[in-house]
Short mmCIF file of N, CA and C in Angstrom, two decimals:
data_model
loop_
_atom_site.label_atom_id
_atom_site.label_comp_id
_atom_site.label_asym_id
_atom_site.label_seq_id
_atom_site.Cartn_x
_atom_site.Cartn_y
_atom_site.Cartn_z
N UNK A 1 89.86 115.88 -55.54
CA UNK A 1 90.19 117.56 -55.80
C UNK A 1 89.71 118.31 -54.63
N UNK A 2 88.55 118.20 -54.05
CA UNK A 2 88.13 119.00 -53.09
C UNK A 2 88.95 118.33 -51.83
N UNK A 3 89.05 116.79 -51.72
CA UNK A 3 89.96 116.65 -50.68
C UNK A 3 91.07 116.87 -50.05
N UNK A 4 92.35 117.11 -51.73
CA UNK A 4 93.37 117.42 -51.89
C UNK A 4 93.27 119.03 -51.70
N UNK A 5 92.06 119.57 -51.44
CA UNK A 5 92.25 121.13 -51.45
C UNK A 5 92.26 121.10 -50.13
N UNK A 6 91.18 120.22 -49.37
CA UNK A 6 91.23 120.44 -47.69
C UNK A 6 92.57 120.18 -46.96
N UNK A 7 92.97 118.96 -47.37
CA UNK A 7 94.18 118.98 -47.29
C UNK A 7 94.80 119.76 -46.53
N UNK A 8 95.24 120.80 -47.93
CA UNK A 8 96.11 121.44 -47.80
C UNK A 8 95.97 123.20 -47.35
N UNK A 9 94.64 123.10 -47.17
CA UNK A 9 94.51 124.10 -46.09
C UNK A 9 94.27 123.72 -44.87
N UNK A 10 94.23 122.43 -44.54
CA UNK A 10 94.39 122.19 -43.05
C UNK A 10 96.22 122.09 -42.61
N UNK A 11 96.92 121.86 -43.94
CA UNK A 11 98.20 121.66 -43.94
C UNK A 11 98.59 123.24 -43.52
N UNK A 12 98.47 123.74 -43.90
CA UNK A 12 98.68 125.60 -44.04
C UNK A 12 98.67 126.15 -42.37
N UNK A 13 97.04 125.51 -41.66
CA UNK A 13 96.77 126.31 -40.80
C UNK A 13 97.93 125.55 -39.62
N UNK A 14 98.32 124.00 -39.98
CA UNK A 14 99.31 123.35 -39.15
C UNK A 14 100.82 124.16 -39.18
N UNK A 15 101.08 125.04 -40.26
CA UNK A 15 102.17 125.25 -40.21
C UNK A 15 101.87 126.93 -40.75
N UNK A 16 101.19 127.57 -39.95
CA UNK A 16 100.91 128.86 -39.61
C UNK A 16 101.86 129.54 -39.33
N UNK A 17 103.57 130.35 -39.58
CA UNK A 17 103.89 130.61 -38.79
C UNK A 17 103.39 131.55 -37.64
N UNK A 18 102.33 132.27 -37.62
CA UNK A 18 101.80 132.85 -36.14
C UNK A 18 100.83 132.47 -35.61
N UNK A 19 99.87 131.36 -35.67
CA UNK A 19 99.22 130.70 -35.03
C UNK A 19 99.21 129.32 -35.58
N UNK A 20 100.30 128.33 -35.13
CA UNK A 20 100.07 127.19 -35.64
C UNK A 20 98.63 126.36 -35.50
N UNK A 21 98.28 125.35 -35.62
CA UNK A 21 97.49 124.40 -35.03
C UNK A 21 97.05 123.19 -36.29
N UNK A 22 97.94 122.16 -35.20
CA UNK A 22 97.40 120.70 -35.99
C UNK A 22 96.13 120.10 -35.62
N UNK A 23 95.38 120.62 -34.85
CA UNK A 23 93.94 120.49 -34.64
C UNK A 23 93.22 120.13 -36.07
N UNK A 24 93.12 121.04 -37.01
CA UNK A 24 92.36 120.73 -38.16
C UNK A 24 92.62 119.61 -39.00
N UNK A 25 94.61 119.27 -39.16
CA UNK A 25 94.61 118.09 -40.00
C UNK A 25 94.72 117.11 -39.11
N UNK A 26 94.19 117.26 -38.17
CA UNK A 26 94.18 115.84 -37.16
C UNK A 26 92.81 115.22 -37.34
N UNK A 27 92.02 116.26 -37.27
CA UNK A 27 90.62 115.68 -37.19
C UNK A 27 90.39 115.56 -39.11
N UNK A 28 90.85 116.12 -40.14
CA UNK A 28 90.20 115.61 -41.18
C UNK A 28 91.15 114.40 -41.32
N UNK A 29 92.40 114.33 -41.49
CA UNK A 29 92.86 113.27 -41.70
C UNK A 29 91.89 111.91 -40.97
N UNK A 30 91.91 112.18 -39.58
CA UNK A 30 91.09 110.64 -38.70
C UNK A 30 90.10 110.43 -39.76
N UNK A 31 89.12 111.98 -39.89
CA UNK A 31 87.71 111.50 -40.38
C UNK A 31 87.96 110.69 -41.91
N UNK A 32 88.83 111.16 -42.94
CA UNK A 32 88.94 110.54 -43.76
C UNK A 32 89.32 109.02 -43.91
N UNK A 33 90.30 108.48 -42.87
CA UNK A 33 91.04 107.41 -43.24
C UNK A 33 90.00 106.54 -42.18
N UNK A 34 89.11 107.01 -41.00
CA UNK A 34 88.47 105.89 -40.68
C UNK A 34 87.19 105.79 -40.98
N UNK A 35 86.55 107.23 -41.13
CA UNK A 35 84.99 107.10 -41.46
C UNK A 35 84.11 107.38 -40.06
N UNK A 36 84.55 107.99 -38.69
CA UNK A 36 84.66 107.92 -37.89
C UNK A 36 82.93 109.19 -37.60
N UNK A 37 81.84 108.28 -37.11
CA UNK A 37 80.90 109.74 -36.86
C UNK A 37 81.13 110.16 -35.67
N UNK A 38 80.57 111.11 -35.66
CA UNK A 38 81.06 112.36 -35.07
C UNK A 38 80.80 112.13 -33.23
N UNK A 39 79.58 111.11 -33.13
CA UNK A 39 79.68 110.69 -31.95
C UNK A 39 81.04 109.37 -31.13
N UNK A 40 81.26 109.06 -32.23
CA UNK A 40 82.86 108.20 -32.03
C UNK A 40 83.72 109.02 -31.55
N UNK A 41 84.30 109.87 -32.60
CA UNK A 41 85.32 110.91 -32.80
C UNK A 41 84.93 111.88 -31.13
N UNK A 42 83.93 112.41 -30.84
CA UNK A 42 84.13 113.06 -29.52
C UNK A 42 84.10 112.06 -27.98
N UNK A 43 84.25 110.84 -28.64
CA UNK A 43 84.10 109.55 -27.23
C UNK A 43 85.80 109.15 -27.17
N UNK A 44 86.80 109.64 -28.29
CA UNK A 44 87.96 109.35 -28.30
C UNK A 44 88.70 110.25 -27.17
N UNK A 45 89.44 108.98 -26.35
CA UNK A 45 90.10 109.77 -25.52
C UNK A 45 91.51 109.63 -26.27
N UNK A 46 92.93 110.16 -25.41
CA UNK A 46 94.48 110.53 -25.97
C UNK A 46 94.90 108.51 -26.06
N UNK A 47 94.16 108.26 -24.66
CA UNK A 47 94.81 106.56 -25.43
C UNK A 47 94.29 105.52 -26.12
N UNK A 48 93.49 106.19 -26.78
CA UNK A 48 92.64 105.13 -27.84
C UNK A 48 93.33 105.21 -28.82
N UNK A 49 94.56 105.98 -28.89
CA UNK A 49 95.05 106.40 -30.24
C UNK A 49 96.80 105.46 -29.69
N UNK A 50 96.65 104.48 -30.50
CA UNK A 50 98.28 103.40 -30.41
C UNK A 50 99.05 103.83 -31.70
N UNK A 51 100.04 104.76 -30.79
CA UNK A 51 101.75 105.04 -31.94
C UNK A 51 102.50 104.17 -31.59
N UNK A 52 102.44 103.07 -30.88
CA UNK A 52 103.15 101.73 -30.38
C UNK A 52 103.45 101.05 -31.20
N UNK A 53 102.49 100.50 -32.38
CA UNK A 53 102.66 99.21 -33.27
C UNK A 53 103.71 99.57 -34.16
N UNK A 54 104.31 98.58 -34.64
CA UNK A 54 105.64 98.73 -35.09
C UNK A 54 105.10 99.17 -37.20
N UNK A 55 103.82 98.73 -37.30
CA UNK A 55 103.30 98.57 -38.37
C UNK A 55 102.37 99.78 -38.70
N UNK A 56 102.43 100.73 -37.86
CA UNK A 56 101.57 102.29 -38.05
C UNK A 56 100.74 102.39 -36.83
N UNK A 57 99.88 103.84 -36.66
CA UNK A 57 99.14 103.79 -35.81
C UNK A 57 97.66 103.40 -36.02
N UNK A 58 96.87 103.43 -34.59
CA UNK A 58 96.03 102.17 -34.81
C UNK A 58 94.68 103.49 -33.95
N UNK A 59 93.83 103.50 -34.31
CA UNK A 59 92.58 103.75 -32.99
C UNK A 59 91.72 103.17 -32.76
N UNK A 60 91.43 102.69 -31.49
CA UNK A 60 90.53 101.69 -30.78
C UNK A 60 88.74 102.74 -30.59
N UNK A 61 88.01 102.45 -31.40
CA UNK A 61 86.89 102.93 -30.96
C UNK A 61 86.45 102.15 -30.45
N UNK A 62 85.80 102.69 -29.17
CA UNK A 62 85.70 101.72 -27.80
C UNK A 62 83.59 102.21 -27.59
N UNK A 63 82.99 101.62 -27.12
CA UNK A 63 81.94 101.85 -26.36
C UNK A 63 81.53 101.66 -25.01
N UNK A 64 80.98 102.58 -24.15
CA UNK A 64 80.56 102.25 -22.58
C UNK A 64 79.33 101.34 -22.84
N UNK A 65 78.49 101.56 -23.61
CA UNK A 65 77.22 100.89 -23.57
C UNK A 65 77.46 99.23 -23.89
N UNK A 66 77.25 98.25 -22.98
CA UNK A 66 77.56 97.02 -23.39
C UNK A 66 76.26 96.71 -24.64
N UNK A 67 75.63 97.30 -25.19
CA UNK A 67 74.77 96.88 -25.90
C UNK A 67 75.49 97.06 -27.19
N UNK A 68 76.74 97.98 -27.21
CA UNK A 68 77.24 98.58 -28.69
C UNK A 68 78.08 98.18 -28.62
N UNK A 69 78.57 97.34 -27.85
CA UNK A 69 80.35 96.80 -27.80
C UNK A 69 80.72 95.80 -29.15
N UNK A 70 79.50 95.43 -29.98
CA UNK A 70 79.66 94.46 -31.06
C UNK A 70 80.47 95.97 -32.35
N UNK A 71 80.19 97.12 -31.86
CA UNK A 71 80.72 98.08 -32.75
C UNK A 71 82.14 98.32 -32.73
N UNK A 72 82.58 98.05 -31.77
CA UNK A 72 83.64 98.40 -31.11
C UNK A 72 84.95 97.91 -32.16
N UNK A 73 85.77 98.55 -32.68
CA UNK A 73 86.90 98.25 -33.51
C UNK A 73 88.06 98.74 -33.77
N UNK A 74 89.60 98.06 -33.92
CA UNK A 74 90.81 98.94 -34.15
C UNK A 74 90.52 99.08 -35.49
N UNK A 75 91.08 100.39 -36.10
CA UNK A 75 91.62 101.26 -37.47
C UNK A 75 92.95 101.71 -37.35
N UNK A 76 93.05 101.37 -38.97
CA UNK A 76 94.80 101.37 -39.20
C UNK A 76 94.64 102.93 -39.27
N UNK A 77 95.96 104.00 -38.70
CA UNK A 77 95.82 105.40 -39.31
C UNK A 77 96.68 105.38 -40.34
N UNK A 78 96.36 106.38 -40.99
CA UNK A 78 97.96 106.62 -42.09
C UNK A 78 99.18 107.13 -42.04
N UNK A 79 100.20 106.62 -42.29
CA UNK A 79 101.52 106.64 -41.93
C UNK A 79 101.77 108.25 -41.66
N UNK A 80 102.90 108.37 -41.05
CA UNK A 80 102.62 109.88 -40.49
C UNK A 80 102.22 110.41 -39.35
N UNK A 81 100.50 109.74 -38.79
CA UNK A 81 99.91 110.00 -38.13
C UNK A 81 100.31 110.36 -37.02
N UNK A 82 101.37 109.42 -36.23
CA UNK A 82 101.57 109.52 -35.27
C UNK A 82 102.61 110.79 -34.98
N UNK A 83 103.62 111.42 -35.83
CA UNK A 83 103.76 112.33 -35.88
C UNK A 83 102.95 113.64 -35.39
N UNK A 84 102.06 113.59 -36.62
CA UNK A 84 100.84 114.93 -36.02
C UNK A 84 100.30 114.77 -34.70
N UNK A 85 100.09 113.77 -34.50
CA UNK A 85 99.06 113.31 -33.40
C UNK A 85 100.12 113.75 -31.50
N UNK A 86 101.55 113.53 -32.00
CA UNK A 86 102.50 114.37 -31.29
C UNK A 86 102.29 115.65 -31.04
N UNK A 87 102.23 116.38 -32.23
CA UNK A 87 102.38 117.43 -32.70
C UNK A 87 100.98 118.25 -31.88
N UNK A 88 99.91 117.25 -32.13
CA UNK A 88 98.62 118.13 -31.58
C UNK A 88 98.73 118.10 -29.84
N UNK A 89 98.81 116.87 -29.16
CA UNK A 89 99.04 116.50 -28.01
C UNK A 89 99.89 117.85 -27.31
N UNK A 90 100.98 117.91 -28.02
CA UNK A 90 101.87 119.31 -27.74
C UNK A 90 101.26 120.89 -27.47
N UNK A 91 100.35 120.89 -28.76
CA UNK A 91 99.42 122.00 -28.29
C UNK A 91 98.15 122.33 -27.68
N UNK A 92 97.51 121.10 -27.71
CA UNK A 92 95.98 121.22 -26.59
C UNK A 92 96.63 120.43 -25.71
N UNK A 93 97.54 119.55 -25.59
CA UNK A 93 97.37 118.68 -24.03
C UNK A 93 96.10 117.75 -23.49
N UNK A 94 95.61 117.27 -24.22
CA UNK A 94 94.44 116.50 -24.07
C UNK A 94 94.74 115.59 -22.71
N UNK A 95 93.22 115.38 -22.16
CA UNK A 95 93.58 114.42 -20.96
C UNK A 95 92.66 113.82 -20.76
N UNK A 96 91.32 114.29 -20.43
CA UNK A 96 90.07 112.72 -20.44
C UNK A 96 89.41 112.94 -22.35
N UNK A 97 89.31 113.68 -22.95
CA UNK A 97 89.21 113.06 -24.04
C UNK A 97 90.18 113.44 -25.61
N UNK A 98 90.18 112.98 -26.57
CA UNK A 98 90.99 113.48 -27.56
C UNK A 98 90.56 115.12 -27.61
N UNK A 99 89.43 115.38 -28.16
CA UNK A 99 88.80 116.93 -28.80
C UNK A 99 88.25 117.39 -26.98
N UNK A 100 88.30 117.98 -26.79
CA UNK A 100 88.29 118.79 -25.33
C UNK A 100 87.36 119.65 -25.41
N UNK A 101 86.69 119.55 -26.46
CA UNK A 101 86.12 120.66 -26.75
C UNK A 101 84.27 120.25 -27.16
N UNK A 102 83.40 120.89 -27.77
CA UNK A 102 82.29 120.90 -28.23
C UNK A 102 82.33 119.96 -29.01
N UNK A 103 81.25 119.13 -29.82
CA UNK A 103 81.20 118.47 -30.83
C UNK A 103 80.83 120.19 -32.07
N UNK A 104 80.42 121.41 -31.59
CA UNK A 104 79.68 122.15 -32.29
C UNK A 104 81.38 122.95 -32.77
N UNK A 105 81.89 122.81 -31.90
CA UNK A 105 83.22 123.57 -32.02
C UNK A 105 83.97 122.91 -33.44
N UNK A 106 83.68 121.54 -33.23
CA UNK A 106 84.61 120.97 -33.96
C UNK A 106 84.35 121.13 -35.71
N UNK A 107 82.68 121.30 -35.16
CA UNK A 107 82.31 121.40 -36.72
C UNK A 107 82.84 123.08 -37.35
N UNK A 108 83.38 124.01 -36.58
CA UNK A 108 83.76 125.06 -37.08
C UNK A 108 84.97 124.74 -37.33
N UNK A 109 85.48 124.25 -37.02
CA UNK A 109 87.31 123.89 -37.09
C UNK A 109 86.78 123.56 -38.36
N UNK A 110 85.58 122.35 -39.24
CA UNK A 110 85.73 121.95 -40.03
C UNK A 110 85.38 122.97 -40.98
N UNK A 111 84.47 123.93 -41.32
CA UNK A 111 84.23 124.80 -41.58
C UNK A 111 84.77 125.82 -42.09
N UNK A 112 86.07 126.18 -41.01
CA UNK A 112 87.20 127.32 -41.27
C UNK A 112 87.87 126.83 -42.35
N UNK A 113 88.31 125.61 -42.13
CA UNK A 113 89.03 124.28 -43.11
C UNK A 113 88.76 124.47 -44.65
N UNK A 114 87.29 124.11 -44.67
CA UNK A 114 86.39 124.20 -46.19
C UNK A 114 86.53 125.99 -46.85
N UNK A 115 86.32 126.70 -45.84
CA UNK A 115 86.17 127.81 -46.14
C UNK A 115 88.19 128.65 -46.57
N UNK A 116 88.63 127.93 -46.03
CA UNK A 116 90.18 128.28 -46.35
C UNK A 116 90.88 127.18 -47.72
N UNK A 117 89.56 126.15 -47.87
CA UNK A 117 90.24 125.71 -48.79
C UNK A 117 89.46 126.12 -50.64
N UNK A 118 88.47 127.28 -49.98
CA UNK A 118 88.12 127.96 -50.77
C UNK A 118 86.37 127.17 -51.44
N UNK A 119 86.24 125.83 -50.78
CA UNK A 119 84.93 125.17 -50.79
C UNK A 119 84.18 125.74 -50.22
N UNK A 120 82.96 125.18 -50.59
CA UNK A 120 81.49 126.21 -49.94
C UNK A 120 81.38 126.42 -48.55
N UNK A 121 80.50 126.81 -48.23
CA UNK A 121 80.61 126.32 -46.31
C UNK A 121 79.92 125.56 -46.10
N UNK A 122 80.62 124.45 -45.32
CA UNK A 122 79.95 123.69 -44.27
C UNK A 122 80.13 122.75 -45.32
N UNK A 123 80.87 122.32 -46.23
CA UNK A 123 81.51 121.34 -47.20
C UNK A 123 82.04 120.07 -46.25
N UNK A 124 82.67 120.41 -45.65
CA UNK A 124 83.72 119.40 -44.79
C UNK A 124 82.77 119.41 -43.49
N UNK A 125 82.10 118.80 -43.16
CA UNK A 125 81.58 118.27 -41.94
C UNK A 125 81.46 116.65 -41.66
N UNK A 126 81.19 115.87 -40.38
CA UNK A 126 81.48 115.10 -40.36
C UNK A 126 80.60 113.79 -40.95
N UNK A 127 79.41 113.99 -41.63
CA UNK A 127 79.19 113.28 -42.48
C UNK A 127 79.39 113.11 -43.80
N UNK A 128 79.86 114.30 -43.99
CA UNK A 128 80.52 114.28 -46.04
C UNK A 128 81.85 113.38 -45.60
N UNK A 129 82.80 113.82 -44.60
CA UNK A 129 83.56 113.37 -44.55
C UNK A 129 83.80 111.26 -43.96
N UNK A 130 82.94 110.99 -43.56
CA UNK A 130 82.16 110.11 -43.25
C UNK A 130 82.08 109.09 -44.83
N UNK A 131 81.23 109.59 -45.45
CA UNK A 131 80.63 109.22 -46.90
C UNK A 131 81.89 109.44 -47.79
N UNK A 132 82.41 110.38 -47.78
CA UNK A 132 83.80 110.33 -48.63
C UNK A 132 84.98 109.20 -48.53
N UNK A 133 85.31 108.99 -47.09
CA UNK A 133 85.63 107.95 -46.60
C UNK A 133 85.37 106.66 -47.42
N UNK A 134 83.94 106.57 -47.24
CA UNK A 134 83.35 105.06 -47.33
C UNK A 134 83.39 105.36 -49.01
N UNK A 135 82.93 105.84 -49.44
CA UNK A 135 83.27 105.93 -51.18
C UNK A 135 84.72 105.92 -51.62
N UNK A 136 86.14 106.22 -51.13
CA UNK A 136 87.11 105.67 -51.72
C UNK A 136 87.64 104.94 -51.24
N UNK A 137 87.16 104.07 -50.14
CA UNK A 137 87.41 102.75 -49.89
C UNK A 137 86.76 101.70 -50.81
N UNK A 138 85.41 102.06 -51.21
CA UNK A 138 84.87 101.25 -52.02
C UNK A 138 85.73 101.18 -53.50
N UNK A 139 85.59 102.83 -54.03
CA UNK A 139 86.61 102.84 -55.23
C UNK A 139 87.68 101.77 -55.20
N UNK A 140 88.19 102.20 -53.78
CA UNK A 140 89.47 101.59 -54.00
C UNK A 140 89.63 100.20 -53.68
N UNK A 141 88.83 99.49 -54.28
CA UNK A 141 88.53 98.11 -54.39
C UNK A 141 87.81 97.25 -52.67
N UNK A 142 87.95 97.95 -51.73
CA UNK A 142 88.05 97.79 -50.02
C UNK A 142 86.57 96.67 -50.19
N UNK A 143 86.07 95.36 -49.79
CA UNK A 143 85.33 94.29 -49.40
C UNK A 143 84.41 94.55 -49.04
N UNK A 144 83.01 94.93 -49.80
CA UNK A 144 81.77 95.98 -48.79
C UNK A 144 81.99 95.69 -47.62
N UNK A 145 81.58 94.10 -46.75
CA UNK A 145 81.68 93.20 -45.82
C UNK A 145 82.75 94.08 -44.75
N UNK A 146 83.86 94.30 -45.07
CA UNK A 146 85.20 94.71 -44.67
C UNK A 146 84.70 96.33 -44.00
N UNK A 147 84.34 97.02 -45.12
CA UNK A 147 84.03 98.74 -44.81
C UNK A 147 82.87 98.57 -43.83
N UNK A 148 81.72 97.42 -44.18
CA UNK A 148 80.78 97.99 -42.89
C UNK A 148 81.13 97.39 -41.65
N UNK A 149 81.72 97.13 -41.67
CA UNK A 149 82.97 96.62 -40.18
C UNK A 149 83.71 97.68 -39.56
N UNK A 150 84.49 98.18 -40.86
CA UNK A 150 85.30 99.16 -40.80
C UNK A 150 84.34 101.06 -40.08
N UNK A 151 82.88 101.14 -40.88
CA UNK A 151 82.44 101.89 -40.43
C UNK A 151 81.71 102.12 -39.09
N UNK A 152 81.22 100.76 -38.70
CA UNK A 152 80.89 99.85 -37.51
C UNK A 152 78.97 99.84 -37.81
N UNK A 153 78.46 99.87 -38.53
CA UNK A 153 77.31 99.27 -39.07
C UNK A 153 76.64 98.55 -39.43
N UNK A 154 75.40 97.94 -39.01
CA UNK A 154 74.61 97.03 -38.57
C UNK A 154 74.53 96.31 -40.42
N UNK A 155 74.21 95.06 -40.69
CA UNK A 155 74.17 94.39 -42.02
C UNK A 155 72.67 95.19 -42.46
N UNK A 156 71.71 95.72 -41.35
CA UNK A 156 70.54 96.35 -41.72
C UNK A 156 70.40 97.71 -42.37
N UNK A 157 71.34 98.20 -41.61
CA UNK A 157 71.87 99.64 -41.90
C UNK A 157 72.67 100.02 -43.12
N UNK A 158 73.47 98.69 -43.46
CA UNK A 158 74.36 98.87 -44.35
C UNK A 158 73.66 98.85 -45.94
N UNK A 159 72.58 98.33 -45.83
CA UNK A 159 72.17 98.16 -47.00
C UNK A 159 70.87 99.57 -47.56
N UNK A 160 71.08 99.87 -46.47
CA UNK A 160 70.91 101.63 -46.70
C UNK A 160 71.71 102.49 -47.50
N UNK A 161 72.61 102.14 -46.19
CA UNK A 161 74.57 103.33 -46.91
C UNK A 161 75.04 102.77 -48.43
N UNK A 162 74.74 101.64 -48.66
CA UNK A 162 75.55 100.84 -49.80
C UNK A 162 74.75 101.55 -51.20
N UNK A 163 73.38 101.61 -50.62
CA UNK A 163 72.42 102.45 -51.76
C UNK A 163 72.79 103.69 -51.84
N UNK A 164 72.96 104.75 -50.50
CA UNK A 164 73.52 105.92 -51.00
C UNK A 164 75.33 105.98 -51.41
N UNK A 165 75.86 105.36 -51.34
CA UNK A 165 77.33 105.13 -52.13
C UNK A 165 77.09 104.98 -53.19
N UNK A 166 76.12 103.90 -53.78
CA UNK A 166 75.94 103.36 -55.10
C UNK A 166 75.65 104.88 -55.75
N UNK A 167 74.63 106.05 -55.31
CA UNK A 167 74.17 107.12 -56.15
C UNK A 167 75.52 107.93 -56.14
N UNK A 168 76.56 107.98 -55.15
CA UNK A 168 77.23 109.07 -55.74
C UNK A 168 78.24 108.48 -56.25
N UNK A 169 78.75 107.03 -56.84
CA UNK A 169 79.11 106.16 -57.59
C UNK A 169 78.63 106.83 -59.19
N UNK A 170 77.14 106.89 -58.91
CA UNK A 170 76.73 107.40 -60.40
C UNK A 170 76.73 108.81 -61.19
N UNK A 171 77.70 108.60 -62.46
CA UNK A 171 77.50 109.68 -62.82
C UNK A 171 76.03 110.72 -63.08
N UNK A 172 76.37 111.98 -62.85
CA UNK A 172 75.56 112.84 -62.75
C UNK A 172 74.83 113.36 -64.12
N UNK A 173 75.65 113.09 -65.40
CA UNK A 173 75.00 113.12 -66.48
C UNK A 173 75.56 112.31 -67.37
#
């Protein structure tokens, strides 16, 4: 329910007649569908988003460091992302990075959307949206090893991450 509230708030920001802003919806959609880390998101360039493929848009997560190249991956983006991306580009005109601002600024964007959705402050942050993506994928039946690769996590780190996700699946009462 909170995801729906957050997406609805971001959509209302996108269609605000006074000051339309596609950035919150683009960022939230990107994070919920890919589970990117903050550093990966900040490193994206406009050319990392490919909207030319017939079966839908993708994002290519790259690493400059040769020792992290094994974490590179291409991830599918949801239907309609290509139109949202074009709208965002026309508003922000990114050149060198997809988000030409600080990571802290994007945290503020997420917090504003969270508050507009009626959620507690800082409920929507990079880490929460990353784990929400992972939890939804697991619950939707995604193979755990495929999810590990999607998130760019080593097998060692995956063991701890899977324990955290299992705790999220456990009912509190």
